[in-house]
PDB file of C-alpha atoms and ligand atoms in Angstrom:
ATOM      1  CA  UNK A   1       4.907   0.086 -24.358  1.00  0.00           C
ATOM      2  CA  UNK A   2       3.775   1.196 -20.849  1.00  0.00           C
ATOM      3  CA  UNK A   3       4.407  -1.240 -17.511  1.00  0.00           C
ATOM      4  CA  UNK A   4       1.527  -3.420 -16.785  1.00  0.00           C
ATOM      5  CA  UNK A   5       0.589  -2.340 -13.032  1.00  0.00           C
ATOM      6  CA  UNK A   6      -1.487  -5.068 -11.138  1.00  0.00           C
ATOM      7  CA  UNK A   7      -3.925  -3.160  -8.429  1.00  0.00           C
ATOM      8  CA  UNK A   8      -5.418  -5.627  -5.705  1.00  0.00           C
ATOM      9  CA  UNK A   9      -8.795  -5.575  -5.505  1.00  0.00           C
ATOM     10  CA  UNK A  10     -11.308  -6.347  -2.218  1.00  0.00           C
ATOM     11  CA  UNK A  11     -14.306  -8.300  -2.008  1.00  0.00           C
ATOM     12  CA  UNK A  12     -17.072  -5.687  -1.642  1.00  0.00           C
ATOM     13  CA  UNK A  13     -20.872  -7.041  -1.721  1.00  0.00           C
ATOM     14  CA  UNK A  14     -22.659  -4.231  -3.719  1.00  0.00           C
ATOM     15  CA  UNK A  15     -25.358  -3.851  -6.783  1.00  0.00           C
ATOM     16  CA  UNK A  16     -28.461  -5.017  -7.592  1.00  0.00           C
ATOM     17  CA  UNK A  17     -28.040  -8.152  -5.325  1.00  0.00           C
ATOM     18  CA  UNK A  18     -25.666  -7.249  -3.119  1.00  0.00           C
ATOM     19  CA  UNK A  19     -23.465  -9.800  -3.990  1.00  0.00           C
ATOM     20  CA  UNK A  20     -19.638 -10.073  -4.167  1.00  0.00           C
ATOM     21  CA  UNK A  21     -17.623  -8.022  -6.733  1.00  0.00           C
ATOM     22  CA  UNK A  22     -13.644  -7.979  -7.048  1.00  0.00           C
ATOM     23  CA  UNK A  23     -13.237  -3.657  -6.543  1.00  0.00           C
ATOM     24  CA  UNK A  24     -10.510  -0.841  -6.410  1.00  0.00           C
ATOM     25  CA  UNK A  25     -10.741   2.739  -5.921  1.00  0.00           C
ATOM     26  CA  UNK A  26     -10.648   5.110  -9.560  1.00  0.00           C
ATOM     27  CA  UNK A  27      -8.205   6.882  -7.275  1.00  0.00           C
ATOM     28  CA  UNK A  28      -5.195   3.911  -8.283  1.00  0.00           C
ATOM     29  CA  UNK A  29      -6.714   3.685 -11.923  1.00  0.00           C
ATOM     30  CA  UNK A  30      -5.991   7.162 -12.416  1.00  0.00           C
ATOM     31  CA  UNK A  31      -2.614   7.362 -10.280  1.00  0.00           C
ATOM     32  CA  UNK A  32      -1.290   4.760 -12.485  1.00  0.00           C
ATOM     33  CA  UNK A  33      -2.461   6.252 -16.235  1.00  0.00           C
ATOM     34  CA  UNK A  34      -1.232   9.622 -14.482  1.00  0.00           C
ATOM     35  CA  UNK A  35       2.000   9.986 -12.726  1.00  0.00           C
ATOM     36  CA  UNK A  36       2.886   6.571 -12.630  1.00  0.00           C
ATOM     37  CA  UNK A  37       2.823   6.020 -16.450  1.00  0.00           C
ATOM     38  CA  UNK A  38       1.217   2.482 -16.484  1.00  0.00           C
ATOM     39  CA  UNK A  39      -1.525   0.625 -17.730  1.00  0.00           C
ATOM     40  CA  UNK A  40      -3.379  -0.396 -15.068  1.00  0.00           C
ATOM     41  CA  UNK A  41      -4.359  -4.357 -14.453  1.00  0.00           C
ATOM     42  CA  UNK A  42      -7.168  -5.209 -11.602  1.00  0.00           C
ATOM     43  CA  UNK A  43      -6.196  -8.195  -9.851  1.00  0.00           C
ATOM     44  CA  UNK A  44      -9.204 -10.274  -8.138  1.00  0.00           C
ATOM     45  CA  UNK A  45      -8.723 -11.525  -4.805  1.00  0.00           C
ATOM     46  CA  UNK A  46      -8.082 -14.929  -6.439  1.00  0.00           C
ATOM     47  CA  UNK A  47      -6.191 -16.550  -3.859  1.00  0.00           C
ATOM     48  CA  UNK A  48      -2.527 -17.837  -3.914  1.00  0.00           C
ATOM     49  CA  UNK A  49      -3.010 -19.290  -7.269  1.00  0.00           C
ATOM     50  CA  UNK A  50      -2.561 -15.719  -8.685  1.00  0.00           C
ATOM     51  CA  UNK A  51       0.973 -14.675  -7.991  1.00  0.00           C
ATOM     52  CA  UNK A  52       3.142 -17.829  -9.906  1.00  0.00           C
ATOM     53  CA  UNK A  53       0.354 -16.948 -12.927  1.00  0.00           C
ATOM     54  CA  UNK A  54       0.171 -13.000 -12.852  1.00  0.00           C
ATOM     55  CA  UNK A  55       3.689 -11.859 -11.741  1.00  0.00           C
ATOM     56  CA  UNK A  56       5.920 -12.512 -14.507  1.00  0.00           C
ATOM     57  CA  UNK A  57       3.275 -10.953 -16.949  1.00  0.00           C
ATOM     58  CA  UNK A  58       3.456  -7.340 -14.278  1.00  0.00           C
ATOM     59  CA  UNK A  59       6.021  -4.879 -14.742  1.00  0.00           C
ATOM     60  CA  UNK A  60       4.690  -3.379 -11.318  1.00  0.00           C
ATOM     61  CA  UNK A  61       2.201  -3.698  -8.181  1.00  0.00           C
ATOM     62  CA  UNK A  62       0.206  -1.580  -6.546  1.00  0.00           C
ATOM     63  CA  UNK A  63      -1.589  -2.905  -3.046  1.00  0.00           C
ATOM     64  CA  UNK A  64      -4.489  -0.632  -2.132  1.00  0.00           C
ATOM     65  CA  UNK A  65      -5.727   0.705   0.867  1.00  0.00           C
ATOM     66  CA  UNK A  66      -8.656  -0.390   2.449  1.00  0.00           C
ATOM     67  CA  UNK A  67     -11.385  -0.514   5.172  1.00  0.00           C
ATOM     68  CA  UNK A  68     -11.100  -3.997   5.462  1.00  0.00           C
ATOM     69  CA  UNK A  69      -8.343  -4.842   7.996  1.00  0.00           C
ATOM     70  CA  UNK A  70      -6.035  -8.125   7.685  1.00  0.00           C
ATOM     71  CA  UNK A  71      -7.377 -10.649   9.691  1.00  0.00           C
ATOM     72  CA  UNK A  72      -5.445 -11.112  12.512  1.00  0.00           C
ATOM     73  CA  UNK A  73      -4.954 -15.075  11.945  1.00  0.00           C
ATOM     74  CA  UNK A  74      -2.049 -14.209   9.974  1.00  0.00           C
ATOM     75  CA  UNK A  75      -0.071 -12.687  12.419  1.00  0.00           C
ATOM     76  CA  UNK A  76      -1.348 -13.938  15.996  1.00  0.00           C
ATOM     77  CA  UNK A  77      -3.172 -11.148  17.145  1.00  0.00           C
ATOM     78  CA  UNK A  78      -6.069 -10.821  18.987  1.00  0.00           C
ATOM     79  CA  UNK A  79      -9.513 -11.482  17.370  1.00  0.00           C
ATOM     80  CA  UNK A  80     -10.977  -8.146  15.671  1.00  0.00           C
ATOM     81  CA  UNK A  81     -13.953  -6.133  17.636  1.00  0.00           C
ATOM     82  CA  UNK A  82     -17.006  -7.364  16.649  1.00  0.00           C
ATOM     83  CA  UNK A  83     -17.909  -5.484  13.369  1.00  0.00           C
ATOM     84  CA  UNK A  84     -14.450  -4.751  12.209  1.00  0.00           C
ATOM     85  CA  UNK A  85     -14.348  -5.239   8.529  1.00  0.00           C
ATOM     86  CA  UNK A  86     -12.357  -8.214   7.253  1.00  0.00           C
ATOM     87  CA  UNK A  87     -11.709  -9.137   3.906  1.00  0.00           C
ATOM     88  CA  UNK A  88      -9.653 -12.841   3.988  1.00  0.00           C
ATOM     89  CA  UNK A  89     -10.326 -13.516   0.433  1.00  0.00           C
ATOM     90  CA  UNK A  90      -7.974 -10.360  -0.210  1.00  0.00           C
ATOM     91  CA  UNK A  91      -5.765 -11.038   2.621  1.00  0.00           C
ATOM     92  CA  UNK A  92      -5.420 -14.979   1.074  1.00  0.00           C
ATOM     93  CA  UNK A  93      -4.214 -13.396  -2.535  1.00  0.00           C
ATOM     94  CA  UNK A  94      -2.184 -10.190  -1.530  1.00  0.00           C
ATOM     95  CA  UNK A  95       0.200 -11.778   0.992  1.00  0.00           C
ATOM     96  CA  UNK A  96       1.662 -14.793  -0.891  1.00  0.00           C
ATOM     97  CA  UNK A  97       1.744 -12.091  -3.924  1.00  0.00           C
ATOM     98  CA  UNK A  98       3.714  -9.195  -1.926  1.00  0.00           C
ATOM     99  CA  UNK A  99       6.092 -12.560  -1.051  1.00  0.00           C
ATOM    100  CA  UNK A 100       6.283 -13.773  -4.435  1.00  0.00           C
ATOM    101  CA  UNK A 101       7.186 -10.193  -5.935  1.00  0.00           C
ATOM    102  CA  UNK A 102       9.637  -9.257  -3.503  1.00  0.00           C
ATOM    103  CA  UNK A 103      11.695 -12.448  -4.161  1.00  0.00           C
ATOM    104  CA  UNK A 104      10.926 -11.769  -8.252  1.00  0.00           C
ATOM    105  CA  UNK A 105      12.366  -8.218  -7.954  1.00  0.00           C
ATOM    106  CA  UNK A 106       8.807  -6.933  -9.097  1.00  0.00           C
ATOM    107  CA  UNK A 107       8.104  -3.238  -8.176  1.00  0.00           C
ATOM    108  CA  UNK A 108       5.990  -3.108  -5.637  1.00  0.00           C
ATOM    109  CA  UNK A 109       4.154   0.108  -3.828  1.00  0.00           C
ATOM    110  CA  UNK A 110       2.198  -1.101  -0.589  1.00  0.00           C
ATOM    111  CA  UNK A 111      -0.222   1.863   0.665  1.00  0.00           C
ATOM    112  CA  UNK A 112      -2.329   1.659   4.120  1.00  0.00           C
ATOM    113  CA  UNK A 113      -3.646  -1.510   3.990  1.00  0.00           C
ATOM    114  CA  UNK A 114      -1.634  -2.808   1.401  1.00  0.00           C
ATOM    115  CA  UNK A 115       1.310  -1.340   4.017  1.00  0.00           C
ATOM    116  CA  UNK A 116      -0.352  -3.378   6.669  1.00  0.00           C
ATOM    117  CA  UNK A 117      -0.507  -6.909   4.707  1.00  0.00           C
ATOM    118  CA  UNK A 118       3.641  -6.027   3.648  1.00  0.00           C
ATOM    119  CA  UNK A 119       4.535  -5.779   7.285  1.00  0.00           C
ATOM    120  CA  UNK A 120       2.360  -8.875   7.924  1.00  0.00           C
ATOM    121  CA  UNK A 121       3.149 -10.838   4.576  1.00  0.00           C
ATOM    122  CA  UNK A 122       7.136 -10.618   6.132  1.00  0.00           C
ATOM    123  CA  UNK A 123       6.437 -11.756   9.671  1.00  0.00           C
ATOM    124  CA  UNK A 124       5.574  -8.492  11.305  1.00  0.00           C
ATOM    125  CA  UNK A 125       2.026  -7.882  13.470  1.00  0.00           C
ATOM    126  CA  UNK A 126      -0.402  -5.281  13.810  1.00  0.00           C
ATOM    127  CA  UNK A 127      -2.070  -2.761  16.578  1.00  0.00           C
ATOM    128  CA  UNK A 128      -5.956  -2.947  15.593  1.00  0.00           C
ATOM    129  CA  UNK A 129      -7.166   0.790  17.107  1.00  0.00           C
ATOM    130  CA  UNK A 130      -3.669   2.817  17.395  1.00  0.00           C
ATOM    131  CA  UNK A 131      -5.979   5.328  18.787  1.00  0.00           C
ATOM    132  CA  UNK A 132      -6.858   3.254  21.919  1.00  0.00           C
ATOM    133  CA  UNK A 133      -3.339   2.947  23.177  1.00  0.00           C
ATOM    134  CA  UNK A 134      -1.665   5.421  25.372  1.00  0.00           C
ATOM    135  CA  UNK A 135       0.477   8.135  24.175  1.00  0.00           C
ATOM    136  CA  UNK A 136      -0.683   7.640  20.740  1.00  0.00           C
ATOM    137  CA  UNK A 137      -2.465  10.071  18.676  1.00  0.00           C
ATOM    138  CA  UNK A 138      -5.831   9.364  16.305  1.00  0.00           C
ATOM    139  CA  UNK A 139      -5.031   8.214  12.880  1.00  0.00           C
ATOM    140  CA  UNK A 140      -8.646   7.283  11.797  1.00  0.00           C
ATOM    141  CA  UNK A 141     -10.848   9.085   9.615  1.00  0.00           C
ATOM    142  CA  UNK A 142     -12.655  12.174  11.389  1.00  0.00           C
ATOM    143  CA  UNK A 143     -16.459  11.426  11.334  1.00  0.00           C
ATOM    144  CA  UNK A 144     -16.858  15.285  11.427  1.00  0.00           C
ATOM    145  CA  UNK A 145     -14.928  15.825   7.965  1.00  0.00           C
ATOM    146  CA  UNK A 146     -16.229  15.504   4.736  1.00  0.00           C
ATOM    147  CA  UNK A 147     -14.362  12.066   3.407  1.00  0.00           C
ATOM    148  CA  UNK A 148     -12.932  14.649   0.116  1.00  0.00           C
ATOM    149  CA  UNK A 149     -11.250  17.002   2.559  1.00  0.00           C
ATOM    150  CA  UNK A 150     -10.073  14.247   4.622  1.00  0.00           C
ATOM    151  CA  UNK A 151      -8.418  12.652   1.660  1.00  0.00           C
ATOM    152  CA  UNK A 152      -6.958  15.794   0.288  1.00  0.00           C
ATOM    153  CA  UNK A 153      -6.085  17.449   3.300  1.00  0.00           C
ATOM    154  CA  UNK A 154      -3.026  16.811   5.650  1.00  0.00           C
ATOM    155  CA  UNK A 155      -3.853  15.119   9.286  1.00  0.00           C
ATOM    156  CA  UNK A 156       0.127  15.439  10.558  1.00  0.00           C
ATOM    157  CA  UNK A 157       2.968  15.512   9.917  1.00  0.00           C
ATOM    158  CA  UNK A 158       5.702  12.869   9.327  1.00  0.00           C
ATOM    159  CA  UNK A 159       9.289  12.677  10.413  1.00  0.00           C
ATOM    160  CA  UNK A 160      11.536  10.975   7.595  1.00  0.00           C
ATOM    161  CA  UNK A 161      14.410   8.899   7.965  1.00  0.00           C
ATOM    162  CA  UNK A 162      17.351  11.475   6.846  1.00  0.00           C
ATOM    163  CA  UNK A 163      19.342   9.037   4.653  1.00  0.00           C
ATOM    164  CA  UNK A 164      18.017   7.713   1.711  1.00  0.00           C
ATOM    165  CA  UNK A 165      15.161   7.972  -1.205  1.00  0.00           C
ATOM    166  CA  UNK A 166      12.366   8.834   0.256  1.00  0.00           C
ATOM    167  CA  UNK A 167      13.815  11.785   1.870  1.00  0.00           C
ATOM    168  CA  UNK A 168      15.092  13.112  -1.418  1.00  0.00           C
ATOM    169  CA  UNK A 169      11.827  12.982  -2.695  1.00  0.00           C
ATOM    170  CA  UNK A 170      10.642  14.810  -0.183  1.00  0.00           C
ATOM    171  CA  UNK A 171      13.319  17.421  -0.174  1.00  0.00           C
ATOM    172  CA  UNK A 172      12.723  17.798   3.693  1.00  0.00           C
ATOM    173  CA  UNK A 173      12.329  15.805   6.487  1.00  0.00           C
ATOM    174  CA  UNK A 174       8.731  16.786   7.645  1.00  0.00           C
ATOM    175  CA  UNK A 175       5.964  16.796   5.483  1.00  0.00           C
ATOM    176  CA  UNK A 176       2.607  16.394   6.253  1.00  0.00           C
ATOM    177  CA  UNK A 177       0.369  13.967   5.320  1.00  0.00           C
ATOM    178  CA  UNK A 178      -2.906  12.181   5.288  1.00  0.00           C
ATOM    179  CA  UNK A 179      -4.451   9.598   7.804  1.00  0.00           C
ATOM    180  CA  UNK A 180      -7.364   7.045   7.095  1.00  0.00           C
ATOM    181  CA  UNK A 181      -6.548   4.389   9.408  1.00  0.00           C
ATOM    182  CA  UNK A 182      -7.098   2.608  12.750  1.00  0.00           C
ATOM    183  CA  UNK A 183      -4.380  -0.080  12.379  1.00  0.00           C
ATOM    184  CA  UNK A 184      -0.686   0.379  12.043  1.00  0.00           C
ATOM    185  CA  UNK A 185       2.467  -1.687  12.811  1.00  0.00           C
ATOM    186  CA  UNK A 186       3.397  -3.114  15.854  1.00  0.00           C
ATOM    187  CA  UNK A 187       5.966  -5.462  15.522  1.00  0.00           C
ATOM    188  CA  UNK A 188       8.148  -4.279  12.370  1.00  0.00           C
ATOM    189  CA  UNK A 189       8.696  -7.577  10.058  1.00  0.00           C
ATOM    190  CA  UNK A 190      12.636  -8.771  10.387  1.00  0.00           C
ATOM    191  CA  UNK A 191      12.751  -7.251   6.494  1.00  0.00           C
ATOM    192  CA  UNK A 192      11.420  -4.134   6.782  1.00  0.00           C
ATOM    193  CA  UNK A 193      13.288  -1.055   7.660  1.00  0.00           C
ATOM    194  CA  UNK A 194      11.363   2.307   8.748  1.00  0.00           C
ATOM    195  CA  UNK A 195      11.634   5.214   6.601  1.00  0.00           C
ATOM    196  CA  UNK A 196       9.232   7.424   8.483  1.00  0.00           C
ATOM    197  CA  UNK A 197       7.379   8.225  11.783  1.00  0.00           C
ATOM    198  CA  UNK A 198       4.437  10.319  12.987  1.00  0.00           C
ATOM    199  CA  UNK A 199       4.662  12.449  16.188  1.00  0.00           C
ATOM    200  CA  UNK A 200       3.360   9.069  18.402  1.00  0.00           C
ATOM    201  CA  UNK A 201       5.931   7.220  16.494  1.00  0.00           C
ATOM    202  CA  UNK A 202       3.737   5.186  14.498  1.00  0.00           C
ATOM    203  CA  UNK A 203       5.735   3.748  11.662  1.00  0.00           C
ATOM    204  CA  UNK A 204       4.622   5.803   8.508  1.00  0.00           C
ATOM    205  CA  UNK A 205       7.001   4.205   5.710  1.00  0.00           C
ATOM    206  CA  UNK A 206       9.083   1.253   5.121  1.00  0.00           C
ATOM    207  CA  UNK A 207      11.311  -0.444   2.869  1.00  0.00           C
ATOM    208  CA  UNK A 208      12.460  -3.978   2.332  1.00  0.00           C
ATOM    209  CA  UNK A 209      15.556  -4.191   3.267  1.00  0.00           C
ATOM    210  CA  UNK A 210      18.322  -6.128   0.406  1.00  0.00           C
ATOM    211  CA  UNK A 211      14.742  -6.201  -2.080  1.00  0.00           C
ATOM    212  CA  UNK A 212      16.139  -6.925  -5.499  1.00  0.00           C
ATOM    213  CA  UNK A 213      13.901  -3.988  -6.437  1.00  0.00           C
ATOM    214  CA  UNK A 214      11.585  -1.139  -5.482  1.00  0.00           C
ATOM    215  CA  UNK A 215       9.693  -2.147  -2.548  1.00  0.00           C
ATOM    216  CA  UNK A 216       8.245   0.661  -0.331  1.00  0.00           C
ATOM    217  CA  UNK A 217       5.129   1.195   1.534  1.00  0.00           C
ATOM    218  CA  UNK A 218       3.266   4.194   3.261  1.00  0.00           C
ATOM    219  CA  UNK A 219       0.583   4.273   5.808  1.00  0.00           C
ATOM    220  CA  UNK A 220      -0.738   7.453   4.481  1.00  0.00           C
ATOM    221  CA  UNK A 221      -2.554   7.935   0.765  1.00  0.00           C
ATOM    222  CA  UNK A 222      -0.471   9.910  -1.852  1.00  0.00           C
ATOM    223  CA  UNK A 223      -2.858   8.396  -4.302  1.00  0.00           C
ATOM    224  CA  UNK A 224      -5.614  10.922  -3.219  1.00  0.00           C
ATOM    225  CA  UNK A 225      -3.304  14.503  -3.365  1.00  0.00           C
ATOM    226  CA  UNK A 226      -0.889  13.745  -6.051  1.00  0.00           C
ATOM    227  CA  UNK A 227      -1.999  16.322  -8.617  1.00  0.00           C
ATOM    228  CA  UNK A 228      -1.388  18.969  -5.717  1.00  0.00           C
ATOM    229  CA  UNK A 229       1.698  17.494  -3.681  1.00  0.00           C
ATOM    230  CA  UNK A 230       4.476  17.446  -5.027  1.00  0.00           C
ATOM    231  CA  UNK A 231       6.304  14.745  -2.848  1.00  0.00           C
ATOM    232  CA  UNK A 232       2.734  12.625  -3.482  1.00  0.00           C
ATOM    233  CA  UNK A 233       3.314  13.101  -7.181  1.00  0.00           C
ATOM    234  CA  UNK A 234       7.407  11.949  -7.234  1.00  0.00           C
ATOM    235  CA  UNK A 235       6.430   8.939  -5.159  1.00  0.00           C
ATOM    236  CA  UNK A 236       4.557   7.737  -8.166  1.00  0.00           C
ATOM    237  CA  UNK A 237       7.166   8.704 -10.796  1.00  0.00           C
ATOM    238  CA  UNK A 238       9.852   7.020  -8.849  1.00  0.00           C
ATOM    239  CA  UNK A 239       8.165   3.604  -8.692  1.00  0.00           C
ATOM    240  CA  UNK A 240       7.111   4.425 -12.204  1.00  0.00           C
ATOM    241  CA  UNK A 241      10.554   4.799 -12.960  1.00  0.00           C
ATOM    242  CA  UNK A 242      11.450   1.779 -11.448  1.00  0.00           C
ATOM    243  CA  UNK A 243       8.617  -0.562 -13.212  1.00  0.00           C
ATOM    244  CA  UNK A 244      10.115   1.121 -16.742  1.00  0.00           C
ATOM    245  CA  UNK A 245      13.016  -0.520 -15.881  1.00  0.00           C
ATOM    246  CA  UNK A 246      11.350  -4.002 -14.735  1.00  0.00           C
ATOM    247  CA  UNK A 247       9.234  -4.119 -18.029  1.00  0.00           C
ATOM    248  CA  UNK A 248      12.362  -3.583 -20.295  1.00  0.00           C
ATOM    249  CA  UNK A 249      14.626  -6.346 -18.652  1.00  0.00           C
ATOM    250  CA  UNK A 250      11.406  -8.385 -18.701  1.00  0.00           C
ATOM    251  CA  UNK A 251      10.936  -7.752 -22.511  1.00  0.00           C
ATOM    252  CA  UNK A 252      14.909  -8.274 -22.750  1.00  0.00           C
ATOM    253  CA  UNK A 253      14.905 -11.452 -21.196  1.00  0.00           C
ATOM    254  CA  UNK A 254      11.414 -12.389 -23.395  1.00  0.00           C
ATOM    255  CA  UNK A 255      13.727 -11.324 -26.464  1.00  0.00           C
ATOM    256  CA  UNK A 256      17.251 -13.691 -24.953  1.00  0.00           C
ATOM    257  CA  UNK A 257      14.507 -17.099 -24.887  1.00  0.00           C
TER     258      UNK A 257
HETATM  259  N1  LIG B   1      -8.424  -0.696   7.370  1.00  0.00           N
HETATM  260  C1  LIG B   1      -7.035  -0.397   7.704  1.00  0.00           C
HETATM  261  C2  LIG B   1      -6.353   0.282   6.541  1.00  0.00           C
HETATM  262  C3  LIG B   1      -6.895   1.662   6.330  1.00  0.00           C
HETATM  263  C4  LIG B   1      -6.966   2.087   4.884  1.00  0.00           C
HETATM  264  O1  LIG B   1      -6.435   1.475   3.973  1.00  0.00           O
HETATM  265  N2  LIG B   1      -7.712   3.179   4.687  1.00  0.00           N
HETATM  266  C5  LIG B   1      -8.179   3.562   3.399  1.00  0.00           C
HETATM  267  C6  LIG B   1      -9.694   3.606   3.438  1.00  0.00           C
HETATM  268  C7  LIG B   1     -10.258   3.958   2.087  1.00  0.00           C
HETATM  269  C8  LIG B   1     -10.746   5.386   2.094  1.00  0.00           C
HETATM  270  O2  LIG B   1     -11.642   5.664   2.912  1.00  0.00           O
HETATM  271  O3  LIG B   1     -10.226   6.157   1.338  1.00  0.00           O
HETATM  272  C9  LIG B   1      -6.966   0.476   8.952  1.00  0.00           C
HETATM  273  O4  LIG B   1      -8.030   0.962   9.391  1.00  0.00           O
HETATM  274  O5  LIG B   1      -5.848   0.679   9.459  1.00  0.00           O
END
């Protein structure tokens, strides 16, 4: 049987009445029946009711990116620019479920946004336009690119931490990547070590530090390149690997009761 992989969804307005639906990008359906070997489960932004219901039934999680942005209530930051998008419904699910799966041992792969809302869920805070600051370069997405080259192409490269997994994967430590964002760490959460930097030292990758399991997350989008990039692709595999694993103990210990 293939892991069950829960995707967060965001509240878009959109159809016939413009009216809220629960939404994720094809791109983390297909990631997850491709290199990540899953069955892919949509979660709705539900609210903190979901995790103690959905997490012991997941074998893996997947937070998405997004161009919503975490509201900054949750970690004391200044109120967004008028016409930032916000999306607290998400925001209300995703980071008592990223704290709930951590402490389960639950796989979990945080990209961008979903990145964002790990760093946040474990006490950390946010910059809201990384671009705006001094000395720091322009992560957003290029107005003058077509959004398909932008999210198979590579904006800069990354500097990885030399010691452990994510290097290996890599098998070097630059590699270039793509960039769809305005926001980006700013204080690191207590948990969270940094596995990766861009040239302005934004903080590209982290890991939980002592997580009973896998428990990563990138700024950039592997999701979108992973049938031409290698590294992209063995990101997947790996936390594939590692919700395998999750969904046989879980069937083990299903078996023990
Ligand atoms: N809104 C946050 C997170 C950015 C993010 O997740 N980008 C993905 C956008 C979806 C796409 O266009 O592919 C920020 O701006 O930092």
């Amino acid at each position: 049987m293939r892991p069950l992989i829960g995707i967060s969804c965001c509240v878009k307005a959109f159809g016939a009445f413009n009216t809220p639906n629960h939404a994720a990008s094809d791109s983390y359906v297909r990631v997850v029946l491709g290199p990540v070997g899953g069955i892919p489960v949509l979660l709705p932004a539900a609210g903190e009711a979901l995790a103690p219901e959905i997490l012991p039934r997941l074998d893996g999680l997947i937070l998405t990116g997004s161009r919503s942005n975490v509201w900054p209530g949750h970690y004391d930051g200044p109120a967004h620019a008028e016409g930032t998008p916000e999306d607290q419904q998400r925001d209300s699910t995703t980071l008592p479920l990223i704290r709930a799966a951590i402490q389960m041992g639950v796989p979990l792969l945080a990209i961008c946004r979903g990145m964002q809302e790990l760093n946040v869920a474990l006490g950390g805070s946010l910059d809201q336009r990384i671009q705006d600051l001094p000395g720091r370069m322009d992560h957003s997405t290029p107005s003058d690119q077509p959004i398909p080259a932008v999210r198979t192409g590579k904006a800069h490269g990354i500097r990885l931490a030399t010691q452990g997994l994510l290097h290996e994967l890599a098998g070097e430590t630059i590699v270039p990547v793509n960039s769809l964002h305005n926001q980006g760490v700013q204080k690191l959460a207590p948990r969270l070590d940094a596995m990766g930097w861009a040239p302005d030292g934004t903080v590209e990758a982290v890991k939980v530090r002592d997580a009973p399991g896998f428990a990563w997350g990138v700024q950039w989008h592997p999701e979108y390149d992973w049938e031409r990039d290698a590294f992209s692709r063995r990101i997947f595999e790996h936390f594939g690997g590692a919700c395998v694993a999750w969904s046989q103990a879980r069937y083990a210990r299903h078996a023990a009761e």
